[in-house]
Amino acid sequence: MNEPSSVPEQVDVVVVGAGFSGLYMLYRLRQLGLSVYVLDSAGDVGGTWYWNRYPGARCDVPTTDYAYSFDPELEKAWTWSEKYATQPEILDYLRFVADRYGLRSDIEFSATVTSARWDEQEKRWRITTGHGTEIRCRYYIMATGCLSLPKSPDIEGTDRFAGQVYFTSRWPHEGADLTGQRVAVIGTGSSGIQSIPLIARQASQLTVFQRTANFSIPAHNGPASADRLKQLGEDRDGYRHAARWSRGGIPMEPTDVLGVTASQAVRRERFEAAWELGELFGILNVFADQAVNPASNDILAEMIREKIRSIVKDPETAEMLSPKGHYFGTKRPCLDTGYFETYNMPHVRLVDLRKQPIVSITEDGIETAGQSFGFDAIVYATGFDAMTGPLVGANVAGRDGLSLKAKWEAGPSAYLGLMTAGFPNFFMLTGPGSPSVLSNMTVSIEQHVDWVARCLKDMREEGFETIEPTALAESGWNQHVQDCAAITLLPTADSWYMGANVPGKPRVFLPYIGGVDAYRQACDDVVEQGYLGFRMTGPGGDRCRDGIIRRMQPDVAMVLEFLAAMGLPPLDTLSPADARALMAATAATRPPGPEVGEVTDGVIPGPSGDLPYRLYRPAGPPEGPRPLVVYFHGGGWVLGNLDSDDPLCRDLCERSGAAVISVNYRHAPEARFPAAALDAFAAVQWADANAVELGGIPGQLAVAGWSAGANIATVTCQQARDARGPHICGQVLICPVVDSDMTRPSYQENGDGYILTTTLMRWFWDHYADPADRGHPRAAPLRGDLQGLPSTCIVAADFDPLRDEGVAYARALEAVGVPVRLTRARGHTHTSVTMVGTVISGAPVRAEIAEALRDFFPAAEPLEHGRSWAMPGRMKRPGAPERQNRTLRATGPRVVTAAVVASRYARQGAFHERDPGRNPPFVREK
Ligand code: N01
C-alpha cells in the first residue's frame, strides 16, 4: 500500500480523514510544496465509502457529477458503470485516485486522533494519535465528513440481544449472510431504504420498524444519463463550471413554475417527468415554491403519496408508508430501487413505531407496546450524529484550552463553515454553515479544499503564519445561515439537518441552504475584501479587516437583484405622473396580501375635498368592534395611493386584530407642504368622531404609516397633542421620514443601491416642500416638541438612508419620557419590510409591529353596539360613511400576475410568506 514508513514529528499540515475531501486536500497541499500527514482510523482510503458497506449502498447523485473535476485527465481515465454507482465501485474509484497521485505515502491508516491542542507559544497544533505518537503542525484540517459518526441507537436494551447485530454504517467487510434468517431493520432513512429491498431477498422474514415514513422516489438506475454524458462530452469545462455556479452543485435550470398557480395538467406533467428522471435535484425542482410554500409542498407531497398507494397493495401498509407530518424535502428525501414494492412480498412486514413504540430490545428480539417479536438478526439503520458529531467528538482544544465541544454546546458556530474563532489555523472541510449535505458533496468539497489551499498560499506569500476568524464575522455568518433557512420550510422538521435526531443535541439548522453558487460567491468576496473577518498574524504583521460578509436578508438581496435585472428607470428621472404610473404597474404584479374579513372603500371629508379611504376589518372572532388604526401610505408625499400599501394594510389588520383604515391624502407637487399633514390630521379627527360607525372602539385609536406616511402620522400626533384631541393611543412609524437633514451616516452608507436613494429622497423633498419649510416641525417632526406624544413603535431598517433619523427620533422621544419600542429591521431596506408575500423575512418585523399595536390598546370588553356591527348598514347614522361592502379578494388575473413576479424570486428560494405563527402546525406524534 506504500504507506509512510515512519511518523513525522512535525509537518506543515495534518489532515484527518482520507475520503473525498481528505484526499483532494492532500493533493492540493502537496502542490503548494507543503509537508502533509493524513490520519484516518479506517484501514484504507474512502471515508464514508469505506465504512458504509451495507447491501444496496450507492450514491444518490449521478456519477457523472459525483466525482472529482479538478483534473480532466482523471475524468478521462475513469468510466462509471452506472448512473448511481455502488459503494464498491466508488471505493475503487477513490483507491484509483489515491494510487494515481501517489497519495498513500502521506496517509497513515488505522490511526485515530485522540486529541488536538493548540500551542500558543509555538503557534503549532499538537496532535496525539491512539498509538501514543505526537505530531506538531502549523495547520490542522478536519476532513472528517458530515455523516461519519454513527448515532448510538437510543433504544432501551440494545446490548441484551443475543443474535447478530449489524449497523448499516459499520457493515462487516466480509459481508453478512442473512439467508433464511428472521431479520429486523430499525430505521427508514436513506440507509434503511437502500438496504431493505436487498435484505428482503435473503431473509426468511423481514420486519421493518419505522418511526417516520420517508419520501422516496425510484432511482431508475441503469447506464449514466445520455444527456449528461453528451453535455460533458461536448463541453466538459462548461459543464463543470455550470455545476460550480449552480444552486445544488449539479447543472440545472431552476424552474419558474409555481405549484400553487400551475394548472393540474402542468403539475402532473412536471411531477411525472421528475418521477421518471429519478434524480433528487429533479424532484426538488418540480415547483419553484415547494421549499417555501406549504400549499405548493402539499401538492407535490400528495402526488408522491399517490404513487406509494399505487405501488403498495395492502392499503393499511401503504398508508403507513405515506409520509405525513413533515414537508417534502425538509428531511432528506431518498432514492430507492424497489423499496415500496418490497412491502408486497409476503414475508415482509412493517411496524409503525408511532402506534406501537419499541419498549425494549430483548435477548431474542424486540418488544413493542403490545407485541413481542423474535429475530435472528437486528440491523440498525438509525443514522448519524450529523455534521457536528465528528468535530466535537474529536477532542479539539484551541487557545487557552477552550474545547470545541464546550464552544459549540449550544450549537455550532463557524465562519463560512470553515473556521471557528478561538481555534487558530484549524480548518473544517464541509463544516456546519457550508452547503455540504444540501449539495452535490464533491463540488462543495472541491470548493472548500481550493479555498483553504488558496488561503494558505496567500498567507505564505504575505508572511502570515496564523489565521482565525473574528467573533463578529463568525456571528454574522451564523446569522446569515439561519436567515437563509428561516425563509424555507426546512427548520419545521425534526430532521438531522436540525440536529433533531440525536437526543439532547441543540436544535440549530446546520447546513447552509443559500446555494453552492451564493456560498462560493461569499467565500470569493471574503478573499477579495482582504480576507474580511479574518485576523492574520506572522512576520508579515497583524492584519484584520473585521466585518460581516452578508448582512442583508437573503430574500431582500434577491429582490434587489431582480429589480436591478429589470432595468427600470430611476423614479427621480421621471415626471411625477410617469413615476406614479410605474409604481402602479409594479404594484399590480405583487402578491395580494392575506385575506381579511372585510374590505370597504369610501370617502371622508378632507379640508380641501374628499379623501378616499379603505377600511380593513379582521376576519374571525371576536365579533364586535375593534381598535382602529388610521394608516398613511408611503411614497414621498408624491406617489402612492390606497392600492400601493394594500397588502401591508391587510397584513397589519390580520396580524394585529385591529381594524385598519387607510386614508389617501393630497400629493405633491400638485399640493405641497403642508397639505398632506393637514389631510392626515383631518382624517384622524374624522376617524375618531366616526369610530363607532367604522366598527372601532371609541378611545382606541392609533396611527401608523410607512416612510412619508409615517411622517404625516407622527406630525398628526403632534397636532393632536396641541389641539388636545383626538386622543391617540400609539403611533407606528415604519422607516419614517422625520428630518430633512440628509447628512446622517445612514445616508452615506445606504444612499445608493437600496431602492430609496439619496437622489430620490431629494426629488421627494423638492416636490413636497420649499427649502425654507423643510425645517418646520410639520415637515421635520424630529425638530418639533416631542413632549406628550403617544407610545411609539419605530421600525428602522439596516439598509435604509432614513435609518439614523428613525433611531434619532426614537432616542429623542425616549428623552422626553415617551415609551418607545425601536424595532430594528435587520438586513432590510426602506421598502422590503412592506413587501408582503414576497419578502418572507419581513414577516417577523411585521409581527412585532402588530404586537406593538396590540400593546397600545387597553384590553376592553366589546361594547354593547358590537353585536350589530357585524351586520353592515344597521349602525349607519346620518352622515356616517357609506359602507360599500366591496370586498377585494385576490382575483384570478391578479394572482397570476403576482405569481409571475414572485416566481422570479422563487427561482432563488423566496416566495411565500411564512413565519412560525402562521404555518399550519403539525401535530407531532413523537
Ligand atoms: O440515517 P437517517 P441514514 N427508534 O437519520 C430512525 C446520507 N446517506 O443513515 O426519522 C426508531 O436518515 C429514524 O427515524 P426518524 C443521506 O444524506 C446517503 O439513513 O428520526 N427509529 C430514521 O428513519 C442521509 O440522509 C446515502 O423518526 C429510529 C432512521 O432511523 C444520511 O446519510 C445513503 C431511532 C435514520 O435515518 C443519513 O441516512 C445513506 C430510534 N431510536 C445515507 N433512531 C446515499 O444514497 C433513529 N431512527 C448517498
Coordinates of C-alpha atoms in Angstrom, one line a residue, residues 41-504:
S41 CA -8.9 5.4 11.5
A42 CA -10.1 3.3 8.6
G43 CA -7.9 0.6 7.0
D44 CA -7.9 2.3 3.6
V45 CA -9.0 5.4 1.8
G46 CA -12.7 6.0 1.2
G47 CA -14.1 7.8 4.2
T48 CA -17.8 7.2 4.2
W49 CA -17.5 4.8 1.3
Y50 CA -15.0 2.7 3.4
W51 CA -17.5 2.2 6.2
N52 CA -20.9 2.2 4.7
R53 CA -20.8 -1.2 3.0
Y54 CA -24.4 -2.3 3.7
P55 CA -26.2 -4.1 0.8
G56 CA -27.6 -1.6 -1.7
A57 CA -25.3 1.2 -0.7
R58 CA -24.9 3.6 -3.6
C59 CA -24.5 7.3 -4.2
D60 CA -27.7 9.2 -4.9
V61 CA -26.2 11.9 -7.0
P62 CA -25.5 10.8 -10.6
T63 CA -22.0 9.5 -11.0
T64 CA -21.4 11.9 -13.9
D65 CA -21.4 14.6 -11.2
Y66 CA -20.4 12.6 -8.1
A67 CA -16.7 12.7 -9.0
Y68 CA -13.6 14.9 -8.8
S69 CA -13.4 17.5 -11.5
F70 CA -10.0 19.1 -10.7
D71 CA -8.2 17.0 -13.3
P72 CA -9.6 16.5 -16.8
E73 CA -7.2 13.6 -17.3
L74 CA -8.6 11.8 -14.3
E75 CA -12.0 12.2 -15.7
K76 CA -10.9 10.6 -19.0
A77 CA -9.2 7.8 -17.1
W78 CA -12.3 6.6 -15.2
T79 CA -15.6 5.4 -16.5
W80 CA -18.5 4.8 -14.2
S81 CA -20.6 1.7 -15.0
E82 CA -23.9 3.0 -13.8
K83 CA -26.0 6.1 -13.3
Y84 CA -25.7 5.6 -9.5
A85 CA -22.6 3.6 -8.6
T86 CA -22.5 1.0 -5.9
Q87 CA -20.3 1.5 -2.8
P88 CA -17.6 -1.0 -4.0
E89 CA -17.3 0.9 -7.3
I90 CA -17.0 4.3 -5.5
L91 CA -14.4 2.9 -3.2
D92 CA -12.5 1.5 -6.2
Y93 CA -12.6 5.0 -7.7
L94 CA -11.1 6.6 -4.5
R95 CA -8.4 3.9 -4.4
F96 CA -7.7 4.6 -8.0
V97 CA -7.3 8.3 -7.3
A98 CA -5.0 7.6 -4.3
D99 CA -2.8 5.4 -6.5
R100 CA -2.8 7.7 -9.5
Y101 CA -1.5 10.6 -7.5
G102 CA 0.7 8.5 -5.1
L103 CA -1.2 9.8 -2.1
R104 CA -0.9 6.9 0.2
S105 CA 2.7 7.6 1.1
D106 CA 1.4 10.5 3.2
I107 CA -1.5 8.7 4.8
E108 CA -1.4 6.6 8.0
F109 CA -4.4 4.2 8.2
S110 CA -5.8 2.7 11.3
A111 CA -4.7 5.8 13.2
T112 CA -7.2 7.5 15.4
V113 CA -6.6 11.0 16.6
T114 CA -7.2 11.1 20.3
S115 CA -6.6 14.8 20.9
A116 CA -5.5 18.1 19.2
R117 CA -4.3 21.0 21.2
W118 CA -3.2 24.5 20.1
D119 CA 0.2 25.6 21.5
E120 CA 0.0 29.3 21.6
Q121 CA 3.7 29.7 22.3
E122 CA 4.8 27.7 19.4
K123 CA 1.9 28.6 17.2
R124 CA 1.5 24.9 16.4
W125 CA -1.1 22.2 16.8
R126 CA -0.1 19.2 18.8
I127 CA -1.9 16.1 17.5
T128 CA -1.9 12.9 19.5
T129 CA -2.8 9.6 18.0
G130 CA -4.1 6.4 19.5
H131 CA -0.7 4.9 19.0
G132 CA 0.6 7.5 21.5
T133 CA 2.6 9.5 19.0
E134 CA 2.5 13.3 18.8
I135 CA 2.8 15.3 15.6
R136 CA 3.2 19.0 15.6
C137 CA 1.8 21.0 12.7
R138 CA 1.1 24.6 11.7
Y139 CA -2.3 23.8 10.3
Y140 CA -4.9 21.3 11.3
I141 CA -7.6 20.3 8.9
M142 CA -10.6 18.2 9.6
A143 CA -11.7 16.3 6.6
T144 CA -13.9 14.0 8.7
G145 CA -17.1 14.2 6.7
C146 CA -20.7 15.2 7.7
L147 CA -22.2 11.7 8.2
S148 CA -19.4 9.7 9.7
L149 CA -20.2 9.4 13.4
P150 CA -22.9 6.8 13.8
K151 CA -25.6 7.8 16.3
S152 CA -25.8 5.4 19.1
P153 CA -29.2 3.9 19.0
D154 CA -31.3 5.5 21.7
I155 CA -33.3 2.3 22.3
E156 CA -33.6 0.5 25.6
G157 CA -31.8 -2.8 25.9
T158 CA -29.6 -2.8 22.7
D159 CA -26.8 -4.8 24.4
R160 CA -29.2 -7.6 25.5
F161 CA -29.8 -9.1 22.1
A162 CA -28.1 -12.5 21.7
G163 CA -28.5 -12.7 17.9
Q164 CA -26.4 -10.9 15.2
V165 CA -26.3 -7.1 15.4
Y166 CA -25.5 -5.0 12.3
F167 CA -25.1 -1.3 11.8
T168 CA -25.5 -0.1 8.2
S169 CA -22.8 2.5 8.9
R170 CA -20.3 -0.2 10.1
W171 CA -21.3 -3.2 7.9
P172 CA -18.8 -6.1 8.2
H173 CA -16.2 -6.1 5.5
E174 CA -16.8 -9.8 4.9
G175 CA -20.5 -9.1 4.4
A176 CA -23.4 -10.6 6.3
D177 CA -25.3 -13.7 5.1
L178 CA -28.9 -13.2 6.2
T179 CA -30.2 -16.1 4.2
G180 CA -33.2 -17.8 5.9
Q181 CA -33.0 -15.5 8.9
R182 CA -35.6 -13.6 10.7
V183 CA -34.3 -10.1 10.4
A184 CA -35.4 -6.7 11.9
V185 CA -34.4 -3.4 10.4
I186 CA -34.8 -0.3 12.5
G187 CA -34.8 2.9 10.6
T188 CA -36.1 4.1 7.2
G189 CA -33.8 6.9 6.2
S190 CA -31.6 6.6 3.1
S191 CA -29.6 3.6 4.5
G192 CA -32.7 1.7 5.5
I193 CA -34.5 2.4 2.2
Q194 CA -31.5 1.3 0.2
S195 CA -30.8 -1.8 2.2
I196 CA -34.3 -3.1 2.9
P197 CA -35.0 -4.5 -0.6
L198 CA -31.8 -6.5 -0.7
I199 CA -32.1 -7.7 2.9
A200 CA -35.6 -8.9 2.0
R201 CA -34.2 -11.1 -0.8
Q202 CA -32.2 -13.1 1.7
A203 CA -34.3 -13.1 4.9
S204 CA -37.0 -15.6 5.6
Q205 CA -38.9 -12.9 7.5
L206 CA -38.2 -9.2 7.4
T207 CA -39.8 -6.8 9.9
V208 CA -39.1 -3.1 9.3
F209 CA -39.6 -0.8 12.3
Q210 CA -40.5 2.6 11.0
R211 CA -40.7 5.7 13.2
T212 CA -41.1 8.3 10.3
A213 CA -42.3 7.4 6.9
N214 CA -39.9 8.9 4.4
F215 CA -40.3 10.4 0.9
S216 CA -38.5 8.3 -1.7
I217 CA -38.6 8.2 -5.4
P218 CA -37.3 5.5 -7.7
A219 CA -33.7 5.9 -8.8
H220 CA -34.3 4.2 -12.2
N221 CA -30.7 3.1 -12.1
G222 CA -29.0 2.0 -15.3
P223 CA -26.5 3.5 -17.6
A224 CA -25.3 7.0 -16.9
S225 CA -27.7 9.6 -18.3
A226 CA -27.1 10.0 -22.0
D227 CA -28.0 13.7 -21.8
R228 CA -25.4 14.4 -19.1
L229 CA -22.8 12.4 -20.9
K230 CA -23.5 14.3 -24.1
Q231 CA -23.2 17.7 -22.3
L232 CA -19.9 16.6 -20.7
G233 CA -18.6 15.2 -23.9
E234 CA -19.3 18.4 -25.8
D235 CA -18.1 20.9 -23.2
R236 CA -16.6 19.4 -20.1
D237 CA -15.3 22.7 -18.8
G238 CA -18.6 24.4 -19.4
Y239 CA -20.5 21.7 -17.6
R240 CA -18.2 21.7 -14.6
H241 CA -18.3 25.5 -14.4
A242 CA -22.1 25.4 -14.5
A243 CA -22.1 22.9 -11.7
R244 CA -19.8 25.1 -9.6
W245 CA -22.1 28.0 -10.1
S246 CA -25.4 26.2 -9.7
R247 CA -27.6 26.1 -6.7
G248 CA -27.0 22.5 -5.7
G249 CA -23.7 21.5 -7.4
I250 CA -25.3 20.0 -10.5
P251 CA -26.1 22.0 -13.7
M252 CA -29.8 22.5 -13.6
E253 CA -32.1 25.3 -14.8
P254 CA -34.3 26.2 -11.8
T255 CA -38.0 26.2 -12.7
D256 CA -40.2 29.2 -12.7
V257 CA -43.4 27.1 -12.3
L258 CA -45.2 27.7 -9.0
G259 CA -47.1 24.8 -7.5
V260 CA -49.9 27.0 -6.2
T261 CA -50.7 28.6 -9.5
A262 CA -49.8 25.9 -12.1
S263 CA -52.7 24.0 -13.7
Q264 CA -53.4 20.4 -12.8
A265 CA -52.1 19.3 -16.1
V266 CA -48.8 21.2 -15.7
R267 CA -48.3 20.0 -12.1
R268 CA -48.9 16.4 -13.2
E269 CA -46.6 16.7 -16.2
R270 CA -43.8 18.1 -14.2
F271 CA -44.2 15.6 -11.4
E272 CA -44.3 12.6 -13.7
A273 CA -41.2 13.8 -15.5
A274 CA -39.3 14.2 -12.2
W275 CA -40.5 10.7 -11.1
E276 CA -39.3 9.2 -14.3
L277 CA -36.0 11.1 -14.2
G278 CA -35.1 9.6 -10.8
E279 CA -32.8 12.4 -9.6
L280 CA -33.0 14.1 -6.3
F281 CA -32.4 17.5 -7.7
G282 CA -35.2 16.8 -10.2
I283 CA -37.8 16.1 -7.6
L284 CA -36.6 19.1 -5.6
N285 CA -37.2 21.3 -8.7
V286 CA -40.7 20.4 -9.6
F287 CA -42.1 23.7 -8.4
A288 CA -40.2 26.9 -7.7
D289 CA -42.1 27.4 -4.4
Q290 CA -42.1 23.9 -3.0
A291 CA -39.4 24.6 -0.4
V292 CA -41.0 27.7 0.9
N293 CA -44.8 27.5 0.4
P294 CA -46.7 24.9 2.4
A295 CA -49.5 24.7 -0.1
S296 CA -47.2 24.0 -3.0
N297 CA -45.3 21.5 -1.0
D298 CA -48.5 19.7 -0.1
I299 CA -49.4 19.4 -3.8
L300 CA -46.2 17.7 -4.5
A301 CA -46.2 15.5 -1.4
E302 CA -49.7 14.3 -2.2
M303 CA -48.6 13.2 -5.7
I304 CA -45.8 11.2 -4.1
R305 CA -48.2 9.6 -1.6
E306 CA -50.5 8.7 -4.5
K307 CA -47.6 6.8 -6.1
I308 CA -46.9 5.0 -2.9
R309 CA -50.6 4.0 -2.7
S310 CA -50.5 2.8 -6.3
I311 CA -47.4 0.6 -5.6
V312 CA -48.1 -0.9 -2.2
K313 CA -51.0 -3.4 -2.5
D314 CA -52.1 -3.5 1.2
P315 CA -53.9 -0.2 1.8
E316 CA -53.0 -0.2 5.5
T317 CA -49.3 -0.7 4.8
A318 CA -49.5 1.9 2.0
E319 CA -51.0 4.4 4.4
M320 CA -48.2 3.7 7.0
L321 CA -45.6 4.2 4.3
S322 CA -47.1 7.5 3.2
P323 CA -45.1 10.3 4.8
K324 CA -47.1 12.8 6.8
G325 CA -46.1 15.3 9.4
H326 CA -43.2 16.8 7.6
Y327 CA -43.0 18.7 4.4
F328 CA -41.4 17.1 1.4
G329 CA -37.6 17.9 1.3
T330 CA -37.5 19.0 4.9
K331 CA -36.0 15.6 5.8
R332 CA -33.6 14.4 3.2
P333 CA -35.6 12.6 0.5
C334 CA -34.3 9.2 -0.7
L335 CA -33.8 7.4 -4.0
D336 CA -34.7 3.8 -4.0
T337 CA -34.7 0.7 -6.0
G338 CA -37.9 -1.3 -5.4
Y339 CA -38.3 0.0 -1.8
F340 CA -42.1 0.3 -1.7
E341 CA -42.5 -2.8 -3.8
T342 CA -40.7 -4.8 -1.1
Y343 CA -43.7 -4.5 1.1
N344 CA -45.8 -6.5 -1.4
M345 CA -43.6 -9.6 -0.5
P346 CA -45.5 -11.9 1.8
H347 CA -42.6 -12.3 4.3
V348 CA -42.1 -8.5 4.7
R349 CA -43.9 -6.6 7.4
L350 CA -44.0 -3.0 8.5
V351 CA -44.4 -2.0 12.1
D352 CA -45.4 1.6 12.8
L353 CA -43.5 2.8 15.8
R354 CA -45.8 5.8 16.2
K355 CA -48.6 3.4 17.0
Q356 CA -46.5 0.7 18.6
P357 CA -43.3 2.1 20.0
I358 CA -40.3 -0.1 20.9
V359 CA -40.3 -0.8 24.6
S360 CA -37.0 -2.7 24.6
I361 CA -34.6 -4.9 22.7
T362 CA -34.8 -8.3 24.4
E363 CA -32.5 -11.3 24.4
D364 CA -34.3 -12.8 21.4
G365 CA -35.9 -9.9 19.7
I366 CA -37.8 -6.7 20.1
E367 CA -40.6 -5.9 22.4
T368 CA -43.0 -3.2 21.3
A369 CA -46.1 -1.8 23.1
G370 CA -48.4 -4.8 22.9
Q371 CA -46.3 -7.2 20.9
S372 CA -43.1 -9.2 21.1
F373 CA -41.0 -10.2 18.0
G374 CA -38.3 -12.9 17.8
F375 CA -35.3 -12.3 15.5
D376 CA -32.1 -13.9 14.5
A377 CA -30.5 -10.5 13.4
I378 CA -31.2 -6.8 14.0
V379 CA -30.0 -4.2 11.6
Y380 CA -29.7 -0.7 12.9
A381 CA -30.1 1.9 10.2
T382 CA -30.6 4.7 12.7
G383 CA -28.4 7.4 11.2
F384 CA -25.6 9.7 12.3
D385 CA -24.7 12.5 14.7
A386 CA -24.5 14.6 11.6
M387 CA -22.2 17.5 10.8
T388 CA -21.1 18.4 14.3
G389 CA -20.6 15.0 15.8
P390 CA -17.3 14.1 14.1
L391 CA -15.9 17.6 15.0
V392 CA -17.0 18.0 18.7
G393 CA -16.1 14.4 19.3
A394 CA -12.5 14.9 18.2
N395 CA -11.2 16.4 21.4
V396 CA -10.0 19.6 19.9
A397 CA -8.7 22.3 22.2
G398 CA -8.0 25.8 20.9
R399 CA -6.5 28.9 22.5
D400 CA -6.5 28.9 26.3
G401 CA -7.6 25.2 26.3
L402 CA -11.1 26.1 25.0
S403 CA -12.6 22.9 23.7
L404 CA -14.7 22.8 20.6
K405 CA -17.2 20.7 22.4
A406 CA -17.6 23.4 25.0
K407 CA -17.7 26.3 22.5
W408 CA -20.4 24.5 20.5
E409 CA -22.5 23.4 23.4
A410 CA -25.5 25.5 22.3
G411 CA -24.9 24.7 18.6
P412 CA -22.1 25.1 16.1
S413 CA -20.6 28.5 15.3
A414 CA -18.2 28.8 12.4
Y415 CA -17.3 31.4 9.8
L416 CA -18.2 30.1 6.3
G417 CA -18.3 26.7 7.9
L418 CA -14.6 26.7 7.5
M419 CA -13.1 28.1 10.7
T420 CA -14.1 29.0 14.2
A421 CA -12.9 31.8 16.5
G422 CA -10.5 30.7 19.3
F423 CA -9.1 27.9 17.1
P424 CA -6.3 29.4 15.0
N425 CA -5.2 27.5 11.9
F426 CA -7.9 25.0 12.4
F427 CA -10.0 24.3 9.2
M428 CA -13.1 22.2 8.7
L429 CA -14.0 20.9 5.3
T430 CA -17.8 20.9 4.6
G431 CA -18.3 22.1 8.2
P432 CA -21.6 23.4 9.6
G433 CA -22.7 26.6 7.9
S434 CA -21.5 25.4 4.5
P435 CA -23.7 23.9 1.7
S436 CA -22.2 20.4 2.2
V437 CA -25.1 17.9 2.7
L438 CA -27.6 20.1 0.8
S439 CA -25.4 20.0 -2.3
N440 CA -23.5 17.6 -4.5
M441 CA -20.8 16.9 -2.0
T442 CA -18.0 16.5 -4.5
V443 CA -18.5 20.0 -5.8
S444 CA -18.7 21.5 -2.3
I445 CA -15.6 19.6 -1.2
E446 CA -13.5 20.8 -4.2
Q447 CA -14.6 24.4 -3.4
H448 CA -13.6 24.2 0.2
V449 CA -10.3 22.5 -0.5
D450 CA -9.5 25.0 -3.2
W451 CA -10.4 27.9 -0.8
V452 CA -8.2 26.5 2.0
A453 CA -5.3 25.9 -0.3
R454 CA -5.5 29.4 -1.7
C455 CA -5.7 30.8 1.8
L456 CA -2.5 29.0 2.9
K457 CA -0.8 30.1 -0.2
D458 CA -1.8 33.7 0.2
M459 CA -0.7 33.6 3.9
R460 CA 2.7 32.3 3.0
E461 CA 3.2 34.8 0.3
E462 CA 2.2 37.7 2.6
G463 CA 4.2 36.5 5.6
F464 CA 1.4 35.3 7.8
E465 CA 1.5 32.3 10.0
T466 CA -1.8 32.2 11.8
I467 CA -5.3 32.8 10.7
E468 CA -8.5 32.9 12.7
P469 CA -12.0 34.4 12.2
T470 CA -13.2 37.3 14.3
A471 CA -16.2 36.9 16.6
L472 CA -18.1 39.5 14.6
A473 CA -17.6 37.8 11.2
E474 CA -18.5 34.4 12.7
S475 CA -21.7 35.5 14.4
G476 CA -22.7 37.5 11.2
W477 CA -22.3 34.3 9.1
N478 CA -24.1 32.2 11.6
Q479 CA -27.0 34.7 11.5
H480 CA -26.9 34.6 7.7
V481 CA -27.1 30.8 7.7
Q482 CA -30.1 30.9 10.0
D483 CA -31.7 33.7 8.0
C484 CA -31.4 31.6 4.8
A485 CA -33.0 28.6 6.5
A486 CA -35.8 30.6 8.1
I487 CA -37.3 31.6 4.7
T488 CA -37.8 27.9 3.9
L489 CA -39.8 25.1 5.4
L490 CA -36.7 23.1 6.4
P491 CA -36.5 24.2 10.0
T492 CA -40.0 22.9 10.6
A493 CA -39.0 19.3 10.5
D494 CA -37.4 17.0 13.2
S495 CA -34.5 16.2 10.9
W496 CA -30.8 15.6 11.3
Y497 CA -30.3 18.9 9.4
M498 CA -31.7 20.4 12.6
G499 CA -29.8 18.1 15.0
A500 CA -33.2 16.7 16.0
N501 CA -32.3 13.0 15.6
V502 CA -29.9 13.0 18.5
P503 CA -31.4 13.3 21.9
G504 CA -30.1 16.4 23.7

